[in-house]
Amino acid sequence: MHDRREGGFTLVELMVVVLIIAILITVAIPSLLGARQRAQDAAAQAEVRMAYSAEKVVYAQEEAFTEVTADLFALESSLAFVTGDTPLQTNRVYVHVHSATNGELFVSARSSTGNCWYLRDVPGQPVTYSKRTGSSAVCPVADTRTYTSAW
């Protein structure tokens, strides 16, 4: 009689492989989600910095910041500028010049994670930053006491 044993994997061996893959996926998913959130926050921060750079160009030319979004868009066409100080939507950069305080500039953006990023420039003082976590619909206004030297 011939031995009719065929070379293949047993059901137990296949189940062990499936279990190992499931464990690896369970470990990897939270890490990937965290990386995505960090990337969204970094994108919002980068938008604020690029908008601030455009504002500094205007300031160097006119010795004053501007809220004219068309002027800023001409300098940084990759951003969508909106006049205002509280970020309500993602993929927008909000600019506000407070004329009562010697042209104090506020630049802000909201990331898809719900975090809101603020930059404040008072002429003659160091630039300050603030991060606020909002609800799914609203970003809180950054109180001047919440600004620090870095995010």
JSON list of C-alpha atoms in Angstrom, two decimals:
[
{"chain": "A", "resi": 1, "resn": "MET", "atom": "CA", "xyz": [0.00, 0.00, 0.00]},
{"chain": "A", "resi": 2, "resn": "HIS", "atom": "CA", "xyz": [1.08, 3.44, -0.73]},
{"chain": "A", "resi": 3, "resn": "ASP", "atom": "CA", "xyz": [1.16, 6.12, 1.94]},
{"chain": "A", "resi": 4, "resn": "ARG", "atom": "CA", "xyz": [-1.41, 8.69, 0.75]},
{"chain": "A", "resi": 5, "resn": "ARG", "atom": "CA", "xyz": [-0.30, 11.44, 3.07]},
{"chain": "A", "resi": 6, "resn": "GLU", "atom": "CA", "xyz": [-0.41, 14.78, 1.33]},
{"chain": "A", "resi": 7, "resn": "GLY", "atom": "CA", "xyz": [1.81, 17.69, 2.30]},
{"chain": "A", "resi": 8, "resn": "GLY", "atom": "CA", "xyz": [-0.30, 20.59, 3.54]},
{"chain": "A", "resi": 9, "resn": "PHE", "atom": "CA", "xyz": [-1.21, 22.62, 6.59]},
{"chain": "A", "resi": 10, "resn": "THR", "atom": "CA", "xyz": [-3.47, 21.30, 9.27]},
{"chain": "A", "resi": 11, "resn": "LEU", "atom": "CA", "xyz": [-6.44, 23.26, 10.52]},
{"chain": "A", "resi": 12, "resn": "VAL", "atom": "CA", "xyz": [-4.65, 23.93, 13.80]},
{"chain": "A", "resi": 13, "resn": "GLU", "atom": "CA", "xyz": [-1.65, 25.41, 12.03]},
{"chain": "A", "resi": 14, "resn": "LEU", "atom": "CA", "xyz": [-3.86, 27.68, 9.94]},
{"chain": "A", "resi": 15, "resn": "MET", "atom": "CA", "xyz": [-5.76, 28.84, 13.04]},
{"chain": "A", "resi": 16, "resn": "VAL", "atom": "CA", "xyz": [-2.48, 29.70, 14.79]},
{"chain": "A", "resi": 17, "resn": "VAL", "atom": "CA", "xyz": [-1.43, 31.83, 11.82]},
{"chain": "A", "resi": 18, "resn": "VAL", "atom": "CA", "xyz": [-4.80, 33.62, 11.76]},
{"chain": "A", "resi": 19, "resn": "LEU", "atom": "CA", "xyz": [-4.54, 34.25, 15.51]},
{"chain": "A", "resi": 20, "resn": "ILE", "atom": "CA", "xyz": [-1.04, 35.73, 15.16]},
{"chain": "A", "resi": 21, "resn": "ILE", "atom": "CA", "xyz": [-2.20, 38.03, 12.34]},
{"chain": "A", "resi": 22, "resn": "ALA", "atom": "CA", "xyz": [-5.19, 39.16, 14.42]},
{"chain": "A", "resi": 23, "resn": "ILE", "atom": "CA", "xyz": [-2.92, 40.00, 17.36]},
{"chain": "A", "resi": 24, "resn": "LEU", "atom": "CA", "xyz": [-0.59, 42.01, 15.11]},
{"chain": "A", "resi": 25, "resn": "ILE", "atom": "CA", "xyz": [-3.53, 43.95, 13.67]},
{"chain": "A", "resi": 26, "resn": "THR", "atom": "CA", "xyz": [-4.85, 44.66, 17.16]},
{"chain": "A", "resi": 27, "resn": "VAL", "atom": "CA", "xyz": [-1.49, 46.13, 18.14]},
{"chain": "A", "resi": 28, "resn": "ALA", "atom": "CA", "xyz": [-0.98, 48.10, 14.90]},
{"chain": "A", "resi": 29, "resn": "ILE", "atom": "CA", "xyz": [-4.39, 49.80, 14.52]},
{"chain": "A", "resi": 30, "resn": "PRO", "atom": "CA", "xyz": [-4.14, 52.15, 17.55]},
{"chain": "A", "resi": 31, "resn": "SER", "atom": "CA", "xyz": [-0.63, 53.18, 16.51]},
{"chain": "A", "resi": 32, "resn": "LEU", "atom": "CA", "xyz": [-1.80, 54.00, 13.00]},
{"chain": "A", "resi": 33, "resn": "LEU", "atom": "CA", "xyz": [-4.79, 55.98, 14.27]},
{"chain": "A", "resi": 34, "resn": "GLY", "atom": "CA", "xyz": [-2.52, 57.97, 16.59]},
{"chain": "A", "resi": 35, "resn": "ALA", "atom": "CA", "xyz": [-0.18, 58.75, 13.71]},
{"chain": "A", "resi": 36, "resn": "ARG", "atom": "CA", "xyz": [-3.09, 59.98, 11.63]},
{"chain": "A", "resi": 37, "resn": "GLN", "atom": "CA", "xyz": [-4.25, 62.34, 14.39]},
{"chain": "A", "resi": 38, "resn": "ARG", "atom": "CA", "xyz": [-0.73, 63.67, 14.89]},
{"chain": "A", "resi": 39, "resn": "ALA", "atom": "CA", "xyz": [-0.43, 64.27, 11.14]},
{"chain": "A", "resi": 40, "resn": "GLN", "atom": "CA", "xyz": [-3.73, 66.19, 11.07]},
{"chain": "A", "resi": 41, "resn": "ASP", "atom": "CA", "xyz": [-2.60, 68.35, 13.99]},
{"chain": "A", "resi": 42, "resn": "ALA", "atom": "CA", "xyz": [0.78, 68.96, 12.35]},
{"chain": "A", "resi": 43, "resn": "ALA", "atom": "CA", "xyz": [-0.97, 70.01, 9.12]},
{"chain": "A", "resi": 44, "resn": "ALA", "atom": "CA", "xyz": [-3.07, 72.60, 10.99]},
{"chain": "A", "resi": 45, "resn": "GLN", "atom": "CA", "xyz": [0.03, 73.91, 12.75]},
{"chain": "A", "resi": 46, "resn": "ALA", "atom": "CA", "xyz": [1.85, 74.18, 9.41]},
{"chain": "A", "resi": 47, "resn": "GLU", "atom": "CA", "xyz": [-1.08, 76.13, 7.95]},
{"chain": "A", "resi": 48, "resn": "VAL", "atom": "CA", "xyz": [-0.89, 78.61, 10.82]},
{"chain": "A", "resi": 49, "resn": "ARG", "atom": "CA", "xyz": [2.86, 79.02, 10.35]},
{"chain": "A", "resi": 50, "resn": "MET", "atom": "CA", "xyz": [2.54, 79.54, 6.58]},
{"chain": "A", "resi": 51, "resn": "ALA", "atom": "CA", "xyz": [-0.23, 82.12, 7.09]},
{"chain": "A", "resi": 52, "resn": "TYR", "atom": "CA", "xyz": [1.94, 83.87, 9.66]},
{"chain": "A", "resi": 53, "resn": "SER", "atom": "CA", "xyz": [4.81, 83.98, 7.16]},
{"chain": "A", "resi": 54, "resn": "ALA", "atom": "CA", "xyz": [2.49, 85.65, 4.64]},
{"chain": "A", "resi": 55, "resn": "GLU", "atom": "CA", "xyz": [1.43, 88.14, 7.32]},
{"chain": "A", "resi": 56, "resn": "LYS", "atom": "CA", "xyz": [5.09, 88.92, 8.09]},
{"chain": "A", "resi": 57, "resn": "VAL", "atom": "CA", "xyz": [5.68, 89.70, 4.40]},
{"chain": "A", "resi": 58, "resn": "VAL", "atom": "CA", "xyz": [2.75, 92.14, 4.48]},
{"chain": "A", "resi": 59, "resn": "TYR", "atom": "CA", "xyz": [4.04, 93.61, 7.74]},
{"chain": "A", "resi": 60, "resn": "ALA", "atom": "CA", "xyz": [7.52, 94.12, 6.26]},
{"chain": "A", "resi": 61, "resn": "GLN", "atom": "CA", "xyz": [6.01, 96.01, 3.31]},
{"chain": "A", "resi": 62, "resn": "GLU", "atom": "CA", "xyz": [3.28, 98.02, 5.03]},
{"chain": "A", "resi": 63, "resn": "GLU", "atom": "CA", "xyz": [4.35, 98.04, 8.70]},
{"chain": "A", "resi": 64, "resn": "ALA", "atom": "CA", "xyz": [0.95, 96.63, 9.66]},
{"chain": "A", "resi": 65, "resn": "PHE", "atom": "CA", "xyz": [-0.75, 93.23, 9.57]},
{"chain": "A", "resi": 66, "resn": "THR", "atom": "CA", "xyz": [-3.77, 92.72, 7.30]},
{"chain": "A", "resi": 67, "resn": "GLU", "atom": "CA", "xyz": [-7.09, 90.93, 7.34]},
{"chain": "A", "resi": 68, "resn": "VAL", "atom": "CA", "xyz": [-7.51, 91.30, 3.58]},
{"chain": "A", "resi": 69, "resn": "THR", "atom": "CA", "xyz": [-7.71, 87.66, 2.58]},
{"chain": "A", "resi": 70, "resn": "ALA", "atom": "CA", "xyz": [-7.09, 88.39, -1.12]},
{"chain": "A", "resi": 71, "resn": "ASP", "atom": "CA", "xyz": [-3.71, 89.96, -0.27]},
{"chain": "A", "resi": 72, "resn": "LEU", "atom": "CA", "xyz": [-2.75, 86.95, 1.84]},
{"chain": "A", "resi": 73, "resn": "PHE", "atom": "CA", "xyz": [-3.97, 84.49, -0.79]},
{"chain": "A", "resi": 74, "resn": "ALA", "atom": "CA", "xyz": [-1.78, 86.25, -3.36]},
{"chain": "A", "resi": 75, "resn": "LEU", "atom": "CA", "xyz": [1.23, 85.48, -1.16]},
{"chain": "A", "resi": 76, "resn": "GLU", "atom": "CA", "xyz": [0.21, 81.96, -0.07]},
{"chain": "A", "resi": 77, "resn": "SER", "atom": "CA", "xyz": [-2.21, 80.46, -2.57]},
{"chain": "A", "resi": 78, "resn": "SER", "atom": "CA", "xyz": [-2.18, 77.00, -0.99]},
{"chain": "A", "resi": 79, "resn": "LEU", "atom": "CA", "xyz": [-4.25, 78.26, 1.96]},
{"chain": "A", "resi": 80, "resn": "ALA", "atom": "CA", "xyz": [-7.88, 79.28, 2.26]},
{"chain": "A", "resi": 81, "resn": "PHE", "atom": "CA", "xyz": [-7.97, 82.46, 4.38]},
{"chain": "A", "resi": 82, "resn": "VAL", "atom": "CA", "xyz": [-10.97, 83.61, 6.41]},
{"chain": "A", "resi": 83, "resn": "THR", "atom": "CA", "xyz": [-11.33, 86.76, 8.48]},
{"chain": "A", "resi": 84, "resn": "GLY", "atom": "CA", "xyz": [-12.00, 85.88, 12.11]},
{"chain": "A", "resi": 85, "resn": "ASP", "atom": "CA", "xyz": [-10.32, 84.81, 15.31]},
{"chain": "A", "resi": 86, "resn": "THR", "atom": "CA", "xyz": [-12.07, 81.53, 16.17]},
{"chain": "A", "resi": 87, "resn": "PRO", "atom": "CA", "xyz": [-11.56, 78.62, 13.77]},
{"chain": "A", "resi": 88, "resn": "LEU", "atom": "CA", "xyz": [-14.93, 77.12, 12.90]},
{"chain": "A", "resi": 89, "resn": "GLN", "atom": "CA", "xyz": [-13.99, 74.87, 9.96]},
{"chain": "A", "resi": 90, "resn": "THR", "atom": "CA", "xyz": [-11.07, 72.68, 9.02]},
{"chain": "A", "resi": 91, "resn": "ASN", "atom": "CA", "xyz": [-8.90, 73.46, 5.99]},
{"chain": "A", "resi": 92, "resn": "ARG", "atom": "CA", "xyz": [-9.20, 77.19, 6.62]},
{"chain": "A", "resi": 93, "resn": "VAL", "atom": "CA", "xyz": [-6.82, 79.67, 8.24]},
{"chain": "A", "resi": 94, "resn": "TYR", "atom": "CA", "xyz": [-8.43, 82.42, 10.26]},
{"chain": "A", "resi": 95, "resn": "VAL", "atom": "CA", "xyz": [-6.72, 85.81, 10.56]},
{"chain": "A", "resi": 96, "resn": "HIS", "atom": "CA", "xyz": [-7.75, 88.67, 12.81]},
{"chain": "A", "resi": 97, "resn": "VAL", "atom": "CA", "xyz": [-6.03, 91.99, 13.47]},
{"chain": "A", "resi": 98, "resn": "HIS", "atom": "CA", "xyz": [-7.09, 93.61, 16.70]},
{"chain": "A", "resi": 99, "resn": "SER", "atom": "CA", "xyz": [-6.77, 97.32, 16.05]},
{"chain": "A", "resi": 100, "resn": "ALA", "atom": "CA", "xyz": [-7.49, 98.36, 19.65]},
{"chain": "A", "resi": 101, "resn": "THR", "atom": "CA", "xyz": [-4.23, 96.76, 20.81]},
{"chain": "A", "resi": 102, "resn": "ASN", "atom": "CA", "xyz": [-1.74, 98.28, 18.35]},
{"chain": "A", "resi": 103, "resn": "GLY", "atom": "CA", "xyz": [-2.42, 95.81, 15.54]},
{"chain": "A", "resi": 104, "resn": "GLU", "atom": "CA", "xyz": [-2.21, 92.58, 17.52]},
{"chain": "A", "resi": 105, "resn": "LEU", "atom": "CA", "xyz": [-2.42, 89.63, 15.10]},
{"chain": "A", "resi": 106, "resn": "PHE", "atom": "CA", "xyz": [-4.24, 86.35, 15.70]},
{"chain": "A", "resi": 107, "resn": "VAL", "atom": "CA", "xyz": [-3.83, 83.44, 13.28]},
{"chain": "A", "resi": 108, "resn": "SER", "atom": "CA", "xyz": [-5.70, 80.20, 13.94]},
{"chain": "A", "resi": 109, "resn": "ALA", "atom": "CA", "xyz": [-6.65, 76.89, 12.34]},
{"chain": "A", "resi": 110, "resn": "ARG", "atom": "CA", "xyz": [-8.64, 73.83, 13.31]},
{"chain": "A", "resi": 111, "resn": "SER", "atom": "CA", "xyz": [-7.46, 70.28, 12.66]},
{"chain": "A", "resi": 112, "resn": "SER", "atom": "CA", "xyz": [-9.76, 67.38, 11.86]},
{"chain": "A", "resi": 113, "resn": "THR", "atom": "CA", "xyz": [-9.09, 66.00, 15.34]},
{"chain": "A", "resi": 114, "resn": "GLY", "atom": "CA", "xyz": [-10.91, 68.92, 16.96]},
{"chain": "A", "resi": 115, "resn": "ASN", "atom": "CA", "xyz": [-7.75, 70.62, 18.20]},
{"chain": "A", "resi": 116, "resn": "CYS", "atom": "CA", "xyz": [-7.48, 74.33, 17.54]},
{"chain": "A", "resi": 117, "resn": "TRP", "atom": "CA", "xyz": [-4.13, 76.03, 17.03]},
{"chain": "A", "resi": 118, "resn": "TYR", "atom": "CA", "xyz": [-3.60, 79.73, 17.69]},
{"chain": "A", "resi": 119, "resn": "LEU", "atom": "CA", "xyz": [-0.71, 82.10, 17.07]},
{"chain": "A", "resi": 120, "resn": "ARG", "atom": "CA", "xyz": [-0.60, 85.60, 18.53]},
{"chain": "A", "resi": 121, "resn": "ASP", "atom": "CA", "xyz": [1.80, 88.37, 17.53]},
{"chain": "A", "resi": 122, "resn": "VAL", "atom": "CA", "xyz": [1.83, 91.64, 19.37]},
{"chain": "A", "resi": 123, "resn": "PRO", "atom": "CA", "xyz": [4.26, 94.06, 17.69]},
{"chain": "A", "resi": 124, "resn": "GLY", "atom": "CA", "xyz": [7.35, 94.45, 19.81]},
{"chain": "A", "resi": 125, "resn": "GLN", "atom": "CA", "xyz": [6.76, 91.25, 21.83]},
{"chain": "A", "resi": 126, "resn": "PRO", "atom": "CA", "xyz": [7.64, 87.59, 21.26]},
{"chain": "A", "resi": 127, "resn": "VAL", "atom": "CA", "xyz": [5.19, 85.47, 19.27]},
{"chain": "A", "resi": 128, "resn": "THR", "atom": "CA", "xyz": [3.05, 83.22, 21.47]},
{"chain": "A", "resi": 129, "resn": "TYR", "atom": "CA", "xyz": [1.05, 80.08, 20.79]},
{"chain": "A", "resi": 130, "resn": "SER", "atom": "CA", "xyz": [-1.98, 78.30, 22.19]},
{"chain": "A", "resi": 131, "resn": "LYS", "atom": "CA", "xyz": [-3.60, 74.91, 21.67]},
{"chain": "A", "resi": 132, "resn": "ARG", "atom": "CA", "xyz": [-7.21, 74.39, 22.66]},
{"chain": "A", "resi": 133, "resn": "THR", "atom": "CA", "xyz": [-9.27, 71.25, 22.35]},
{"chain": "A", "resi": 134, "resn": "GLY", "atom": "CA", "xyz": [-12.80, 71.89, 21.19]},
{"chain": "A", "resi": 135, "resn": "SER", "atom": "CA", "xyz": [-15.91, 69.82, 20.79]},
{"chain": "A", "resi": 136, "resn": "SER", "atom": "CA", "xyz": [-16.82, 68.39, 17.43]},
{"chain": "A", "resi": 137, "resn": "ALA", "atom": "CA", "xyz": [-18.55, 71.64, 16.50]},
{"chain": "A", "resi": 138, "resn": "VAL", "atom": "CA", "xyz": [-16.89, 74.51, 18.37]},
{"chain": "A", "resi": 139, "resn": "CYS", "atom": "CA", "xyz": [-13.34, 75.61, 19.13]},
{"chain": "A", "resi": 140, "resn": "PRO", "atom": "CA", "xyz": [-13.02, 77.70, 22.25]},
{"chain": "A", "resi": 141, "resn": "VAL", "atom": "CA", "xyz": [-11.60, 81.19, 21.96]},
{"chain": "A", "resi": 142, "resn": "ALA", "atom": "CA", "xyz": [-7.98, 81.30, 23.11]},
{"chain": "A", "resi": 143, "resn": "ASP", "atom": "CA", "xyz": [-7.80, 83.45, 26.21]},
{"chain": "A", "resi": 144, "resn": "THR", "atom": "CA", "xyz": [-4.67, 85.62, 26.30]},
{"chain": "A", "resi": 145, "resn": "ARG", "atom": "CA", "xyz": [-3.64, 83.77, 29.48]},
{"chain": "A", "resi": 146, "resn": "THR", "atom": "CA", "xyz": [-3.43, 80.45, 27.62]},
{"chain": "A", "resi": 147, "resn": "TYR", "atom": "CA", "xyz": [-0.71, 81.61, 25.22]},
{"chain": "A", "resi": 148, "resn": "THR", "atom": "CA", "xyz": [2.80, 80.27, 25.80]},
{"chain": "A", "resi": 149, "resn": "SER", "atom": "CA", "xyz": [6.14, 80.40, 24.01]},
{"chain": "A", "resi": 150, "resn": "ALA", "atom": "CA", "xyz": [5.50, 77.15, 22.08]},
{"chain": "A", "resi": 151, "resn": "TRP", "atom": "CA", "xyz": [2.80, 74.62, 21.22]}
]
